[in-house]
CSV table of C-alpha atoms in Angstrom, one decimal:
chain,number,residue,atom,x,y,z
A,110,MET,CA,122.3,106.7,103.1
A,111,ILE,CA,119.7,104.2,103.9
A,112,ARG,CA,116.4,105.0,102.3
A,113,LYS,CA,113.3,104.8,104.5
A,114,THR,CA,110.7,102.2,103.4
A,115,GLN,CA,107.3,103.7,103.3
A,116,ARG,CA,104.7,101.6,105.1
A,117,ARG,CA,101.7,100.8,103.1
A,118,ILE,CA,98.2,99.5,104.1
A,119,VAL,CA,97.5,97.7,100.9
A,120,SER,CA,99.9,95.8,98.8
A,121,LYS,CA,100.3,96.2,95.0
A,122,ASP,CA,98.4,93.0,94.5
A,123,GLY,CA,95.6,94.1,96.7
A,124,HIS,CA,96.1,92.2,99.8
A,125,ASN,CA,95.7,93.7,103.3
A,126,ASN,CA,98.9,94.6,105.1
A,127,VAL,CA,97.2,95.4,108.4
A,128,ARG,CA,97.6,92.8,111.2
A,129,ILE,CA,94.9,92.4,113.8
A,130,ASP,CA,96.4,91.7,117.2
A,131,ASN,CA,95.4,91.5,120.9
A,132,VAL,CA,91.6,90.9,120.2
A,133,GLU,CA,90.0,89.3,123.2
A,134,GLY,CA,88.0,86.1,122.3
A,135,MET,CA,89.4,86.0,118.7
A,136,VAL,CA,88.7,82.2,118.6
A,137,LYS,CA,85.3,82.5,119.7
A,138,LEU,CA,84.4,85.1,117.4
A,139,TYR,CA,85.7,83.0,114.4
A,140,LEU,CA,83.7,79.9,115.6
A,141,HIS,CA,80.6,82.1,115.9
A,142,ASP,CA,80.9,82.5,112.0
A,143,ILE,CA,82.2,79.2,111.3
A,144,TRP,CA,81.0,79.2,107.6
A,145,THR,CA,83.2,82.3,106.7
A,146,THR,CA,86.1,81.0,108.8
A,147,VAL,CA,86.0,77.7,106.8
A,148,VAL,CA,85.6,79.5,103.3
A,149,ASP,CA,88.5,81.9,104.1
A,150,MET,CA,90.8,79.0,105.1
A,151,LYS,CA,93.9,78.5,102.9
A,152,TRP,CA,93.9,75.6,100.7
A,153,ARG,CA,96.2,73.3,102.6
A,154,TYR,CA,94.0,73.7,105.8
A,155,LYS,CA,90.9,73.1,103.8
A,156,LEU,CA,92.2,70.0,102.2
A,157,THR,CA,93.2,68.8,105.6
A,158,LEU,CA,89.8,69.6,107.0
A,159,PHE,CA,88.1,67.8,104.0
A,160,ALA,CA,90.3,64.6,104.5
A,161,SER,CA,90.0,64.5,108.3
A,162,THR,CA,86.1,65.0,108.0
A,163,PHE,CA,85.9,61.8,106.3
A,164,VAL,CA,88.4,59.6,108.1
A,165,MET,CA,87.4,60.9,111.6
A,166,THR,CA,83.7,60.0,111.0
A,167,TRP,CA,84.6,56.7,109.6
A,168,PHE,CA,86.7,55.9,112.6
A,169,ILE,CA,84.4,57.4,115.3
A,170,PHE,CA,81.4,55.5,114.1
A,171,GLY,CA,83.7,52.4,113.6
A,172,VAL,CA,84.6,52.5,117.3
A,173,ILE,CA,80.7,52.9,118.2
A,174,TYR,CA,79.9,49.8,116.0
A,175,TYR,CA,82.8,48.0,117.7
A,176,PHE,CA,81.5,48.6,121.2
A,177,ILE,CA,78.0,47.7,120.1
A,178,GLY,CA,79.2,44.5,118.9
A,179,MET,CA,81.2,44.0,122.2
A,180,GLY,CA,78.2,44.8,124.2
A,181,ASN,CA,76.0,42.3,122.3
A,182,GLY,CA,78.6,39.6,122.8
A,183,ASP,CA,79.6,39.2,119.2
A,184,PHE,CA,83.3,38.8,119.8
A,185,GLU,CA,83.3,36.1,122.5
A,186,ALA,CA,84.8,32.6,121.7
A,187,ASP,CA,82.1,30.4,122.6
A,188,LEU,CA,79.1,31.9,120.8
A,189,ASN,CA,75.8,30.0,120.8
A,190,SER,CA,74.6,28.7,117.6
A,191,THR,CA,71.4,30.7,117.8
A,192,HIS,CA,73.3,34.0,118.7
A,193,THR,CA,72.7,36.7,115.9
A,194,PRO,CA,75.6,39.3,115.8
A,195,CYS,CA,74.6,42.9,115.3
A,196,LEU,CA,77.2,43.2,112.5
A,197,MET,CA,77.7,40.3,110.4
A,198,ASN,CA,81.3,39.1,109.6
A,199,VAL,CA,82.7,42.0,111.8
A,200,GLN,CA,85.1,40.5,114.4
A,201,THR,CA,87.8,43.2,114.9
A,202,LEU,CA,88.0,47.0,115.3
A,203,THR,CA,89.4,46.9,111.7
A,204,GLY,CA,86.3,45.2,110.5
A,205,ALA,CA,84.1,47.7,112.3
A,206,PHE,CA,85.9,50.7,110.7
A,207,LEU,CA,85.5,49.1,107.2
A,208,PHE,CA,81.8,48.6,107.8
A,209,SER,CA,81.6,52.2,108.7
A,210,LEU,CA,83.4,53.3,105.7
A,211,GLU,CA,81.2,51.1,103.4
A,212,SER,CA,78.0,52.5,105.1
A,213,GLN,CA,79.0,56.1,104.8
A,214,THR,CA,80.2,55.9,101.2
A,215,THR,CA,77.3,53.6,100.1
A,216,ILE,CA,79.5,50.9,98.5
A,217,GLY,CA,78.1,48.1,100.7
A,218,TYR,CA,76.6,45.8,101.6
A,219,GLY,CA,78.3,42.7,100.6
A,220,TYR,CA,80.5,40.7,102.9
A,221,ARG,CA,79.7,42.9,106.1
A,222,PHE,CA,76.3,44.0,106.7
A,223,ILE,CA,74.0,45.0,109.7
A,224,SER,CA,71.7,42.7,111.4
A,225,GLU,CA,67.9,43.4,111.8
A,226,GLU,CA,68.0,42.0,115.4
A,227,CYS,CA,69.9,44.9,116.7
A,228,PRO,CA,67.9,48.2,117.0
A,229,LEU,CA,70.9,50.1,118.5
A,230,ALA,CA,73.1,49.4,115.6
A,231,ILE,CA,70.2,50.3,113.1
A,232,PHE,CA,69.8,53.7,115.0
A,233,THR,CA,73.6,54.3,114.9
A,234,LEU,CA,73.7,53.6,111.2
A,235,VAL,CA,70.7,56.2,110.7
A,236,ALA,CA,72.6,58.7,112.9
A,237,GLN,CA,75.7,58.3,111.1
A,238,LEU,CA,74.2,58.8,107.7
A,239,VAL,CA,72.3,61.9,108.7
A,240,ILE,CA,75.3,63.5,110.6
A,241,THR,CA,78.0,62.6,108.0
A,242,GLY,CA,75.7,63.7,105.3
A,243,LEU,CA,75.4,67.1,106.8
A,244,ALA,CA,79.2,67.5,107.4
A,245,GLU,CA,79.8,66.5,103.7
A,246,ILE,CA,77.4,69.0,102.4
A,247,PHE,CA,79.0,71.7,104.7
A,248,VAL,CA,82.8,70.8,103.6
A,249,THR,CA,81.8,70.4,99.9
A,250,GLY,CA,79.8,73.7,99.9
A,251,ALA,CA,82.8,75.4,101.5
A,252,PHE,CA,84.9,74.2,98.6
A,253,LEU,CA,82.6,75.3,96.0
A,254,ALA,CA,82.1,78.7,97.7
A,255,LYS,CA,85.8,79.2,97.8
A,256,LEU,CA,86.3,78.3,94.0
A,257,ALA,CA,83.4,80.4,92.9
A,258,ARG,CA,84.4,83.5,95.1
A,259,PRO,CA,84.7,86.9,93.1
A,260,LYS,CA,88.2,87.4,94.5
A,261,LYS,CA,89.5,84.9,91.8
A,262,ARG,CA,87.8,86.9,89.2
A,263,ALA,CA,89.5,90.0,90.6
A,264,GLU,CA,93.0,88.5,90.1
A,265,THR,CA,92.4,88.9,86.4
A,266,ILE,CA,92.2,92.6,86.6
A,267,LYS,CA,95.4,94.4,86.0
A,268,PHE,CA,96.5,97.7,87.3
A,269,SER,CA,99.4,99.7,86.0
A,270,GLN,CA,102.3,99.3,88.4
A,271,LEU,CA,102.8,103.3,88.1
A,272,ALA,CA,100.6,106.1,88.1
A,273,VAL,CA,101.4,109.3,86.1
A,274,ILE,CA,100.6,112.9,86.3
A,275,CYS,CA,100.3,115.0,83.3
A,276,GLN,CA,98.0,117.4,81.3
A,277,ARG,CA,94.9,116.0,80.0
A,278,GLN,CA,92.4,118.3,78.1
A,279,GLY,CA,93.9,121.4,79.6
A,280,LYS,CA,93.8,120.0,83.2
A,281,LEU,CA,96.5,118.5,85.3
A,282,CYS,CA,95.4,114.9,86.0
A,283,LEU,CA,96.7,111.9,87.9
A,284,MET,CA,96.0,108.8,85.8
A,285,VAL,CA,96.1,105.0,86.3
A,286,ARG,CA,95.5,102.3,83.6
A,287,VAL,CA,93.2,99.3,84.2
A,288,ALA,CA,92.7,96.1,82.1
A,289,ASN,CA,90.6,93.0,82.0
A,290,MET,CA,92.7,90.1,81.3
A,291,ARG,CA,89.6,87.8,80.4
A,292,LYS,CA,87.3,87.8,77.2
A,293,SER,CA,84.3,87.8,79.4
A,294,LEU,CA,83.1,91.3,80.2
A,295,LEU,CA,83.0,93.2,83.4
A,296,ILE,CA,80.0,95.5,83.5
A,297,GLN,CA,79.1,98.7,85.5
A,298,CYS,CA,82.7,99.3,86.2
A,299,GLN,CA,83.5,102.1,88.7
A,300,LEU,CA,87.0,103.1,89.9
A,301,THR,CA,87.2,104.8,93.2
A,302,GLY,CA,90.2,106.1,95.3
A,303,LYS,CA,91.0,106.8,99.0
A,304,LEU,CA,93.9,108.9,100.0
A,305,LEU,CA,95.5,107.5,103.1
A,306,HIS,CA,97.7,109.9,105.2
A,307,SER,CA,98.4,111.1,108.5
A,308,HIS,CA,96.1,114.0,109.7
A,309,VAL,CA,96.0,116.6,112.6
A,310,THR,CA,92.6,117.9,113.6
A,311,GLN,CA,91.8,121.6,114.5
A,312,GLU,CA,91.9,120.4,118.1
A,313,GLY,CA,95.4,119.0,117.9
A,314,GLU,CA,94.5,115.3,117.8
A,315,LYS,CA,96.7,113.4,115.2
A,316,THR,CA,95.3,110.4,113.4
A,317,GLN,CA,97.8,107.9,111.9
A,318,VAL,CA,95.5,107.1,109.0
A,319,HIS,CA,93.1,109.5,107.6
A,320,GLN,CA,90.9,108.5,104.6
A,321,THR,CA,89.9,111.1,101.9
A,322,SER,CA,87.8,110.3,98.8
A,323,VAL,CA,89.6,110.7,95.4
A,324,ASP,CA,87.3,110.7,92.5
A,325,PHE,CA,88.3,109.0,89.3
A,326,HIS,CA,86.7,109.4,85.9
A,327,MET,CA,86.8,108.2,82.3
A,328,ASP,CA,86.0,110.9,79.9
A,329,SER,CA,82.9,112.6,81.4
A,330,SER,CA,81.7,109.8,83.6
A,331,GLY,CA,82.9,108.1,86.8
A,332,GLU,CA,81.4,104.7,85.7
A,333,CYS,CA,82.1,102.9,82.4
A,334,PRO,CA,79.5,100.5,80.8
A,335,PHE,CA,82.0,97.6,80.5
A,336,LEU,CA,85.7,96.9,80.7
A,337,ILE,CA,86.7,95.2,77.3
A,338,LEU,CA,89.8,97.4,76.2
A,339,PRO,CA,92.7,98.7,78.7
A,340,LEU,CA,91.2,102.0,79.9
A,341,ILE,CA,92.8,105.0,81.5
A,342,PHE,CA,90.9,106.5,84.4
A,343,TYR,CA,92.1,110.1,85.6
A,344,HIS,CA,91.7,112.3,88.7
A,345,VAL,CA,91.6,116.1,88.2
A,346,LEU,CA,94.2,117.8,90.5
A,347,ASP,CA,92.2,121.0,91.1
A,348,GLU,CA,91.4,122.9,94.2
A,349,GLN,CA,88.8,120.3,95.3
A,350,SER,CA,91.3,117.6,95.0
A,351,PRO,CA,92.6,116.2,98.3
A,352,LEU,CA,96.0,116.2,96.5
A,353,ALA,CA,95.7,119.9,95.7
A,354,GLY,CA,99.0,121.6,96.2
A,355,LEU,CA,101.0,118.7,94.8
A,356,THR,CA,103.9,119.8,92.6
A,357,ALA,CA,106.8,118.1,90.8
A,358,GLU,CA,109.1,119.5,93.5
A,359,ASN,CA,107.2,118.1,96.6
A,360,LEU,CA,105.8,114.9,95.2
A,361,HIS,CA,108.6,112.6,96.6
A,362,THR,CA,108.7,114.5,99.9
A,363,GLN,CA,105.0,113.6,100.6
A,364,GLU,CA,103.9,110.8,102.7
A,365,PHE,CA,100.7,109.2,101.6
A,366,GLU,CA,99.0,106.1,100.0
A,367,LEU,CA,96.7,106.3,97.3
A,368,LEU,CA,94.2,103.1,97.4
A,369,VAL,CA,92.4,102.6,94.1
A,370,THR,CA,89.4,100.2,93.9
A,371,LEU,CA,87.7,98.9,90.9
A,372,ASN,CA,84.2,97.6,91.7
A,373,ALA,CA,82.5,95.7,88.7
A,374,THR,CA,79.8,93.1,87.9
A,375,MET,CA,80.7,89.9,86.1
A,376,GLU,CA,78.7,89.4,83.0
A,377,SER,CA,78.7,85.7,83.1
A,378,THR,CA,77.5,85.3,86.7
A,379,ALA,CA,76.2,88.8,87.7
A,380,ALA,CA,78.1,88.5,90.8
A,381,THR,CA,80.0,91.6,91.9
A,382,CYS,CA,83.9,91.6,92.3
A,383,GLN,CA,86.5,94.1,93.7
A,384,SER,CA,90.0,94.5,92.8
A,385,ARG,CA,92.5,96.8,94.6
A,386,THR,CA,96.0,98.4,94.3
A,387,SER,CA,97.8,101.1,95.9
A,388,TYR,CA,100.4,103.8,94.8
A,389,VAL,CA,102.9,105.5,97.1
A,390,PRO,CA,104.7,108.7,96.0
A,391,LYS,CA,107.7,106.9,94.5
A,392,GLU,CA,105.4,105.0,92.1
A,393,ILE,CA,103.8,108.3,90.8
A,394,LEU,CA,105.7,109.9,87.9
A,395,TRP,CA,105.2,113.5,87.2
A,396,GLY,CA,105.3,114.6,83.6
A,397,TYR,CA,104.9,111.2,82.1
A,398,GLU,CA,102.1,109.5,80.1
A,399,PHE,CA,101.1,105.9,79.4
A,400,LYS,CA,102.3,104.5,75.9
A,401,PRO,CA,99.6,103.4,73.6
A,402,VAL,CA,98.7,99.7,74.3
A,403,LEU,CA,95.9,99.3,71.6
A,404,PHE,CA,96.8,98.6,68.0
A,405,SER,CA,94.9,97.7,64.9
A,406,THR,CA,95.5,94.8,62.6
A,407,THR,CA,95.1,94.3,58.9
A,408,GLY,CA,92.3,91.9,59.5
A,409,GLY,CA,90.1,94.6,60.9
A,410,ARG,CA,90.7,93.5,64.6
A,411,TYR,CA,92.3,95.4,67.6
A,412,VAL,CA,95.0,93.9,69.6
A,413,ALA,CA,95.9,94.9,73.2
A,414,ASP,CA,99.6,94.4,73.4
A,415,PHE,CA,100.4,94.1,77.2
A,416,ASN,CA,104.2,94.4,76.7
A,417,PHE,CA,103.4,98.3,76.7
A,418,PHE,CA,100.9,98.1,79.6
A,419,ASP,CA,103.3,99.3,82.2
A,420,LYS,CA,105.3,101.4,79.7
A,421,VAL,CA,105.4,105.3,80.0
A,422,GLN,CA,106.8,108.0,78.1
A,423,MET,CA,107.4,111.7,78.6
A,424,SER,CA,104.3,114.1,78.1
A,425,ASN,CA,103.9,115.7,74.7
A,426,ASP,CA,102.8,118.8,76.3
A,427,ALA,CA,105.9,121.2,75.6
A,428,ALA,CA,104.7,123.9,78.2
A,429,PHE,CA,104.1,121.4,80.9
A,430,LEU,CA,107.7,120.0,80.2
A,431,ARG,CA,109.3,123.3,80.5
A,432,ASN,CA,107.6,124.1,83.8
A,433,ASN,CA,108.7,120.6,85.2
A,434,ALA,CA,112.1,120.4,83.6
A,435,ASP,CA,113.7,119.7,87.1
A,436,LYS,CA,111.4,117.0,88.2
A,437,LEU,CA,111.8,115.2,84.7
A,438,LYS,CA,115.4,115.2,85.2
A,439,LEU,CA,115.1,113.3,88.5
A,440,GLU,CA,113.0,110.8,86.6
A,441,GLU,CA,115.7,110.0,84.0
A,442,ASP,CA,116.7,107.0,86.0
A,443,TYR,CA,113.3,105.4,85.5
A,444,LYS,CA,113.5,106.2,81.8
A,445,ARG,CA,116.7,104.3,81.4
A,446,GLU,CA,115.0,101.2,82.7
């Protein structure tokens, strides 16, 4: 039997799986916010834009200089001895291109230089330096903005591949594990969740995706001061939970997606970052708990062994195990892995 693949809005690595289609005037909308469009470009397109910005401005102004020299009669064969060219030692389009390149990169002037007898060429030179200077600032700023985006910092935040459900302090809880892969701290960390599922209103209107808030806590608080150790955040499955009524028997028959988002502030730059992942029912194990990942050493230090980060084990709660023996039997295939 072919198993139906469940659609998901957010991938495991936090990327958006929703495709935007049939939007009228999409190109115009992107051009209105050109800065964001350039920053969001993929690197191959950004490198192409960076290179083409320089090459095209060198060539365009080189052509302009060539036409200025042509209009001034600098390329005629029988020049008067008293004739002063606009661009000295420029006889071809290639020479004009090289003069434009030298002017824009400020590596001249030596062999080729501009004459003070040609105001139009002087005005063109000033315009080139101003226009290309602004273009270079824009492109370079977009490069730096993309490199410094909090999105890159979010990639060093790791979520457990699976979520587990077991007893915690006498309460049935859904738990996920989160870790910071860098030594630099993340402060004011807050984990929030959204349950995405289809919903039918009292009026009979069916929504394809309905969002319900899912609160996650760590100990007695929803916010932790800093993320220095791999931590487990949990959501209590009580009557106020949007997952109320979830049991070991009906877990894998449900159709929902749990979107988990970590919002934090980077201590080094004070910029905020956000990292996301999602869990579907087949990625939630009933009756399991996470294996310990933190160990102490003889030198008085702690070691977080990430070989155990995604490892789970059966819950130690004997009563919970007896009540869910059938479910745990179904999970034996995962245990063998």
